[in-house]
mmCIF file of C-alpha atoms in Angstrom:
data_model
loop_
_atom_site.group_PDB
_atom_site.id
_atom_site.type_symbol
_atom_site.label_atom_id
_atom_site.label_comp_id
_atom_site.label_asym_id
_atom_site.label_seq_id
_atom_site.Cartn_x
_atom_site.Cartn_y
_atom_site.Cartn_z
ATOM 1 C CA ASP A 189 155.181 408.152 63.078
ATOM 2 C CA ASP A 190 151.432 407.441 63.353
ATOM 3 C CA ASP A 191 150.790 405.521 66.554
ATOM 4 C CA ASP A 192 148.238 405.476 69.347
ATOM 5 C CA ASP A 193 150.615 404.628 72.174
ATOM 6 C CA ASP A 194 151.335 408.275 73.096
ATOM 7 C CA ASP A 195 149.078 410.798 74.771
ATOM 8 C CA GLY A 196 148.247 413.358 72.078
ATOM 9 C CA SER A 197 150.167 414.658 69.101
ATOM 10 C CA ALA A 198 153.748 415.333 70.064
ATOM 11 C CA GLY A 199 157.037 415.882 68.335
ATOM 12 C CA GLY A 200 160.576 415.296 69.454
ATOM 13 C CA SER A 201 163.938 413.865 68.498
ATOM 14 C CA ASN A 202 166.067 411.018 69.770
ATOM 15 C CA ALA A 203 169.789 410.819 70.538
ATOM 16 C CA ARG A 204 170.599 410.275 66.861
ATOM 17 C CA GLY A 205 168.809 413.446 65.857
ATOM 18 C CA VAL A 206 165.827 411.646 64.273
ATOM 19 C CA LYS A 207 162.720 413.790 64.594
ATOM 20 C CA THR A 208 159.459 412.080 65.486
ATOM 21 C CA LEU A 209 155.776 412.909 65.452
ATOM 22 C CA SER A 210 153.427 410.723 67.498
ATOM 23 C CA VAL A 211 149.679 410.888 66.904
ATOM 24 C CA GLU A 212 147.027 409.510 69.220
ATOM 25 C CA LEU A 213 144.522 407.905 66.877
ATOM 26 C CA GLU A 214 142.700 404.596 67.159
ATOM 27 C CA ASP A 215 141.946 402.543 64.063
ATOM 28 C CA ASP A 216 138.232 403.213 64.367
ATOM 29 C CA GLU A 217 135.882 404.481 61.684
ATOM 30 C CA ASP A 218 134.889 407.319 63.996
ATOM 31 C CA GLY A 219 138.503 408.234 64.774
ATOM 32 C CA ASP A 220 139.282 411.873 64.041
ATOM 33 C CA LEU A 221 141.978 411.544 61.388
ATOM 34 C CA LEU A 222 140.929 414.744 59.619
ATOM 35 C CA THR A 223 142.197 417.231 62.196
ATOM 36 C CA GLN A 224 145.506 415.333 62.475
ATOM 37 C CA ILE A 225 146.226 415.383 58.737
ATOM 38 C CA PRO A 226 147.734 418.913 58.402
ATOM 39 C CA ALA A 227 150.419 418.306 61.043
ATOM 40 C CA CYS A 228 151.244 414.866 59.632
ATOM 41 C CA VAL A 229 151.480 416.122 56.043
ATOM 42 C CA ALA A 230 153.638 419.087 57.080
ATOM 43 C CA PHE A 231 155.960 416.727 58.980
ATOM 44 C CA ILE A 232 156.357 414.471 55.920
ATOM 45 C CA GLN A 233 156.961 417.429 53.614
ATOM 46 C CA ASP A 234 159.653 418.823 55.930
ATOM 47 C CA ALA A 235 161.391 415.436 56.004
ATOM 48 C CA LEU A 236 161.344 415.109 52.220
ATOM 49 C CA ARG A 237 162.655 418.646 51.761
ATOM 50 C CA LEU A 238 165.534 417.767 54.087
ATOM 51 C CA ARG A 239 166.231 414.618 52.084
ATOM 52 C CA ASP A 240 166.267 416.529 48.794
ATOM 53 C CA ALA A 241 168.549 419.208 50.250
ATOM 54 C CA ASN A 242 170.965 416.568 51.557
ATOM 55 C CA ARG A 243 171.005 414.789 48.203
ATOM 56 C CA ALA A 244 171.740 418.048 46.418
ATOM 57 C CA ALA A 245 174.546 418.825 48.866
ATOM 58 C CA ALA A 246 176.001 415.322 48.427
ATOM 59 C CA ALA A 247 175.905 415.648 44.637
ATOM 60 C CA ALA A 248 177.615 419.036 44.837
ATOM 61 C CA ALA A 249 180.331 417.590 47.058
ATOM 62 C CA VAL A 250 180.917 414.783 44.554
ATOM 63 C CA ASN A 251 181.284 417.301 41.739
ATOM 64 C CA ASP A 252 183.808 419.302 43.787
ATOM 65 C CA ASP A 253 185.993 416.180 44.079
ATOM 66 C CA ASP A 254 186.087 415.506 40.327
ATOM 67 C CA ASP A 255 189.622 416.793 39.835
ATOM 68 C CA ALA A 256 191.071 414.885 42.785
ATOM 69 C CA GLU A 257 189.386 411.512 42.233
ATOM 70 C CA PRO A 258 187.671 411.463 38.828
ATOM 71 C CA ALA A 259 186.917 407.742 38.756
ATOM 72 C CA ALA A 260 185.472 407.540 42.265
ATOM 73 C CA SER A 261 183.604 410.782 41.761
ATOM 74 C CA SER A 262 182.010 409.540 38.559
ATOM 75 C CA SER A 263 180.835 406.386 40.290
ATOM 76 C CA ALA A 264 179.347 408.296 43.246
ATOM 77 C CA ALA A 265 177.682 410.840 40.978
ATOM 78 C CA SER A 266 176.155 408.022 38.969
ATOM 79 C CA ARG A 267 174.631 406.526 42.112
ATOM 80 C CA SER A 268 173.267 409.938 43.118
ATOM 81 C CA THR A 269 171.634 410.676 39.792
ATOM 82 C CA ARG A 270 170.069 407.211 39.596
ATOM 83 C CA GLY A 271 168.087 407.660 42.788
ATOM 84 C CA GLY A 272 170.406 408.840 45.519
ATOM 85 C CA ASP A 273 172.849 407.295 47.900
ATOM 86 C CA SER A 274 170.960 405.425 50.619
ATOM 87 C CA ARG A 275 173.433 406.847 53.153
ATOM 88 C CA VAL A 276 172.229 410.410 52.561
ATOM 89 C CA PRO A 277 170.092 411.389 55.588
ATOM 90 C CA GLY A 278 166.477 412.398 55.180
ATOM 91 C CA GLY A 279 163.097 410.869 54.424
ATOM 92 C CA ALA A 280 160.043 409.886 56.445
ATOM 93 C CA LEU A 281 158.934 406.587 57.944
ATOM 94 C CA VAL A 282 155.189 406.548 58.541
ATOM 95 C CA HIS A 283 153.898 403.600 60.517
ATOM 96 C CA CYS A 284 151.116 402.374 62.779
ATOM 97 C CA HIS A 285 150.468 399.086 64.574
ATOM 98 C CA ALA A 286 149.482 397.047 61.505
ATOM 99 C CA GLY A 287 150.657 399.321 58.689
ATOM 100 C CA VAL A 288 147.312 398.987 56.919
ATOM 101 C CA SER A 289 144.851 401.724 57.887
ATOM 102 C CA ARG A 290 146.115 404.742 59.853
ATOM 103 C CA SER A 291 149.581 405.140 58.377
ATOM 104 C CA CYS A 292 148.332 404.467 54.849
ATOM 105 C CA ALA A 293 145.605 407.086 55.233
ATOM 106 C CA VAL A 294 148.223 409.646 56.331
ATOM 107 C CA VAL A 295 150.465 408.845 53.346
ATOM 108 C CA ALA A 296 147.444 409.065 51.024
ATOM 109 C CA ALA A 297 146.651 412.520 52.438
ATOM 110 C CA HIS A 298 150.223 413.589 51.642
ATOM 111 C CA VAL A 299 149.906 412.272 48.088
ATOM 112 C CA MET A 300 146.617 414.152 47.682
ATOM 113 C CA LYS A 301 148.218 417.378 48.911
ATOM 114 C CA THR A 302 151.340 417.179 46.772
ATOM 115 C CA ARG A 303 149.891 415.697 43.571
ATOM 116 C CA GLY A 304 146.422 417.227 43.592
ATOM 117 C CA VAL A 305 144.635 413.886 43.192
ATOM 118 C CA ASP A 306 141.506 412.542 44.867
ATOM 119 C CA ALA A 307 141.378 409.936 47.624
ATOM 120 C CA ASP A 308 140.905 406.912 45.370
ATOM 121 C CA ASP A 309 143.824 407.838 43.112
ATOM 122 C CA ALA A 310 146.040 408.585 46.115
ATOM 123 C CA LEU A 311 145.264 405.208 47.678
ATOM 124 C CA GLU A 312 146.074 403.545 44.370
ATOM 125 C CA VAL A 313 149.497 405.232 44.447
ATOM 126 C CA VAL A 314 150.044 403.984 48.002
ATOM 127 C CA ARG A 315 148.980 400.424 47.074
ATOM 128 C CA ARG A 316 151.549 400.268 44.284
ATOM 129 C CA ALA A 317 154.254 400.435 46.958
ATOM 130 C CA HIS A 318 152.259 398.752 49.744
ATOM 131 C CA PRO A 319 149.540 396.410 48.402
ATOM 132 C CA ASP A 320 148.072 395.800 51.870
ATOM 133 C CA ALA A 321 147.065 399.463 52.296
ATOM 134 C CA ASP A 322 143.404 399.542 53.308
ATOM 135 C CA PRO A 323 142.235 402.518 55.432
ATOM 136 C CA ASN A 324 138.918 401.936 57.166
ATOM 137 C CA ALA A 325 135.753 403.422 55.656
ATOM 138 C CA GLY A 326 135.676 406.336 58.092
ATOM 139 C CA PHE A 327 139.231 407.401 57.251
ATOM 140 C CA THR A 328 138.510 407.106 53.525
ATOM 141 C CA ALA A 329 135.464 409.364 53.904
ATOM 142 C CA GLN A 330 137.593 411.879 55.812
ATOM 143 C CA LEU A 331 140.181 411.823 53.009
ATOM 144 C CA ARG A 332 137.408 412.711 50.567
ATOM 145 C CA LEU A 333 136.364 415.591 52.832
ATOM 146 C CA TRP A 334 140.030 416.689 52.975
ATOM 147 C CA ARG A 335 140.022 416.796 49.183
ATOM 148 C CA SER A 336 136.736 418.742 49.063
ATOM 149 C CA MET A 337 138.382 421.422 51.221
ATOM 150 C CA ASP A 338 141.281 421.660 48.736
ATOM 151 C CA CYS A 339 143.526 419.672 51.094
ATOM 152 C CA LYS A 340 143.296 422.301 53.829
ATOM 153 C CA LEU A 341 141.585 422.094 57.211
ATOM 154 C CA ASN A 342 138.881 424.738 56.882
ATOM 155 C CA MET A 343 136.783 424.721 60.043
ATOM 156 C CA ALA A 344 134.434 427.294 58.513
ATOM 157 C CA ASP A 345 133.580 424.935 55.646
ATOM 158 C CA GLU A 346 129.969 423.763 55.783
ATOM 159 C CA ALA A 347 130.918 420.138 55.105
ATOM 160 C CA TYR A 348 133.447 420.237 57.946
ATOM 161 C CA ARG A 349 130.801 421.664 60.305
ATOM 162 C CA LEU A 350 128.443 418.820 59.438
ATOM 163 C CA TYR A 351 131.260 416.313 59.989
ATOM 164 C CA SER A 352 132.024 417.798 63.419
ATOM 165 C CA VAL A 353 128.393 417.898 64.516
ATOM 166 C CA ALA A 354 127.849 414.307 63.362
ATOM 167 C CA ARG A 355 130.875 413.140 65.365
ATOM 168 C CA LEU A 356 129.613 414.941 68.464
ATOM 169 C CA ALA A 357 126.180 413.382 68.023
ATOM 170 C CA ARG A 358 127.697 409.890 67.819
ATOM 171 C CA ARG A 359 129.820 410.530 70.895
ATOM 172 C CA ARG A 360 126.790 411.711 72.863
ATOM 173 C CA GLU A 361 124.777 408.696 71.741
ATOM 174 C CA HIS A 362 127.589 406.376 72.803
ATOM 175 C CA ARG A 363 128.518 408.057 76.105
ATOM 176 C CA GLY A 364 125.374 409.960 77.026
ATOM 177 C CA TYR A 365 127.226 413.281 77.202
ATOM 178 C CA VAL A 366 129.757 415.432 75.344
ATOM 179 C CA ASP A 367 132.936 416.693 77.003
ATOM 180 C CA ALA A 368 133.741 420.377 76.654
ATOM 181 C CA THR A 369 137.121 419.310 75.245
ATOM 182 C CA ASP A 370 135.325 417.513 72.392
ATOM 183 C CA VAL A 371 133.905 420.801 71.122
ATOM 184 C CA GLN A 372 136.192 422.946 68.999
ATOM 185 C CA PRO A 373 135.593 426.694 68.648
ATOM 186 C CA ASP A 374 133.289 427.695 65.809
ATOM 187 C CA PRO A 375 135.158 430.256 63.642
ATOM 188 C CA GLY A 376 131.877 431.950 62.706
ATOM 189 C CA ALA A 377 130.482 432.230 66.219
ATOM 190 C CA ASP A 378 130.489 435.243 68.510
ATOM 191 C CA VAL A 379 132.536 434.952 71.700
ATOM 192 C CA VAL A 380 130.550 433.155 74.366
ATOM 193 C CA ASP A 381 130.834 434.291 77.990
ATOM 194 C CA ASP A 382 131.774 431.220 80.048
ATOM 195 C CA SER A 383 129.930 432.684 83.036
ATOM 196 C CA CYS A 384 126.561 432.310 81.324
ATOM 197 C CA ALA A 385 126.782 428.550 80.894
ATOM 198 C CA ASP A 386 128.327 425.653 82.705
ATOM 199 C CA ARG A 387 130.386 423.928 80.007
ATOM 200 C CA PHE A 388 130.900 420.857 82.152
ATOM 201 C CA ALA A 389 127.242 420.254 83.009
ATOM 202 C CA PRO A 390 125.706 417.039 81.612
ATOM 203 C CA PHE A 391 124.098 417.609 78.242
ATOM 204 C CA THR A 392 120.313 417.711 78.655
ATOM 205 C CA GLY A 393 119.313 417.803 74.992
ATOM 206 C CA SER A 394 117.825 421.313 75.298
ATOM 207 C CA ALA A 395 120.996 423.382 75.001
ATOM 208 C CA THR A 396 120.184 425.006 71.681
ATOM 209 C CA VAL A 397 119.072 428.489 70.807
ATOM 210 C CA ALA A 398 117.594 429.941 67.612
ATOM 211 C CA ILE A 399 119.054 433.312 66.692
ATOM 212 C CA LYS A 400 119.113 435.656 63.744
ATOM 213 C CA VAL A 401 122.675 436.239 62.544
ATOM 214 C CA GLY A 402 123.633 439.340 60.580
ATOM 215 C CA PRO A 403 125.589 439.459 57.307
ATOM 216 C CA ARG A 404 128.862 440.136 59.127
ATOM 217 C CA HIS A 405 128.735 436.607 60.517
ATOM 218 C CA GLY A 406 127.507 434.943 57.328
ATOM 219 C CA GLY A 407 123.812 435.571 57.955
ATOM 220 C CA GLY A 408 121.362 437.809 56.138
ATOM 221 C CA PRO A 409 117.936 437.143 54.609
ATOM 222 C CA GLU A 410 119.163 434.159 52.624
ATOM 223 C CA ALA A 411 120.646 432.440 55.693
ATOM 224 C CA GLY A 412 117.418 432.239 57.648
ATOM 225 C CA THR A 413 117.448 431.105 61.263
ATOM 226 C CA MET A 414 120.716 429.676 62.550
ATOM 227 C CA ILE A 415 120.566 427.171 65.417
ATOM 228 C CA ARG A 416 123.535 427.311 67.764
ATOM 229 C CA CYS A 417 124.434 425.303 70.860
ATOM 230 C CA ARG A 418 123.597 427.369 73.947
ATOM 231 C CA ARG A 419 126.688 426.058 75.756
ATOM 232 C CA CYS A 420 129.452 426.481 73.166
ATOM 233 C CA GLY A 421 127.955 428.687 70.455
ATOM 234 C CA ARG A 422 128.657 426.163 67.671
ATOM 235 C CA LEU A 423 126.391 426.272 64.626
ATOM 236 C CA VAL A 424 124.177 423.183 64.667
ATOM 237 C CA ALA A 425 121.726 423.858 61.838
ATOM 238 C CA ARG A 426 120.169 426.590 59.768
ATOM 239 C CA GLY A 427 116.911 427.004 57.892
ATOM 240 C CA ASP A 428 113.924 429.208 57.166
ATOM 241 C CA ARG A 429 111.873 427.731 59.992
#
């Protein structure tokens, strides 16, 4: 379930035992699909494993009834081996408001993860079943980044850092400030003492600091100077000068 009507990612189940996952994500090129992908893909994989297990159990039950009702059993087994009885529980329904961008991007991410293909090939697979699939350009770029990280969310990856910083820069340009909740912890940063900086103060444009980082934190002579945000400690840039 990929919808923007709920506040935040949340899971649950209804009275019929159907599990749900709701994701807050607008169909906007700057929407942060990337950090939502792992939970969505894991949810789909769990649902498909349940479906396969239920199909296997149903097939085994049919085989156990062979002696009692051979004709009926043969017919049921035939249906199972040709694609499964539609009454067997399991599977995943992925949807959004229009069924074109968000949900299709999530399904493409699942295809990339399970088949080891790139974004374009995954979208082609999705379009064979759903010709209208057309994720926006921002989501497609995030799928390519997902692939470059071997279909894992690696926050220490340099490309992911650049993606995060670029998103923060666009948010600041649009709103004039960056919320503390917009900034995720930098896995390579030292712990920052909250008492030394007001995280909720308006961003002034001067909250950066140039520091030398040792090899233990990925620095060393070849790393040069690393520029980190003075408020949150996130790596902003690095260079020799």
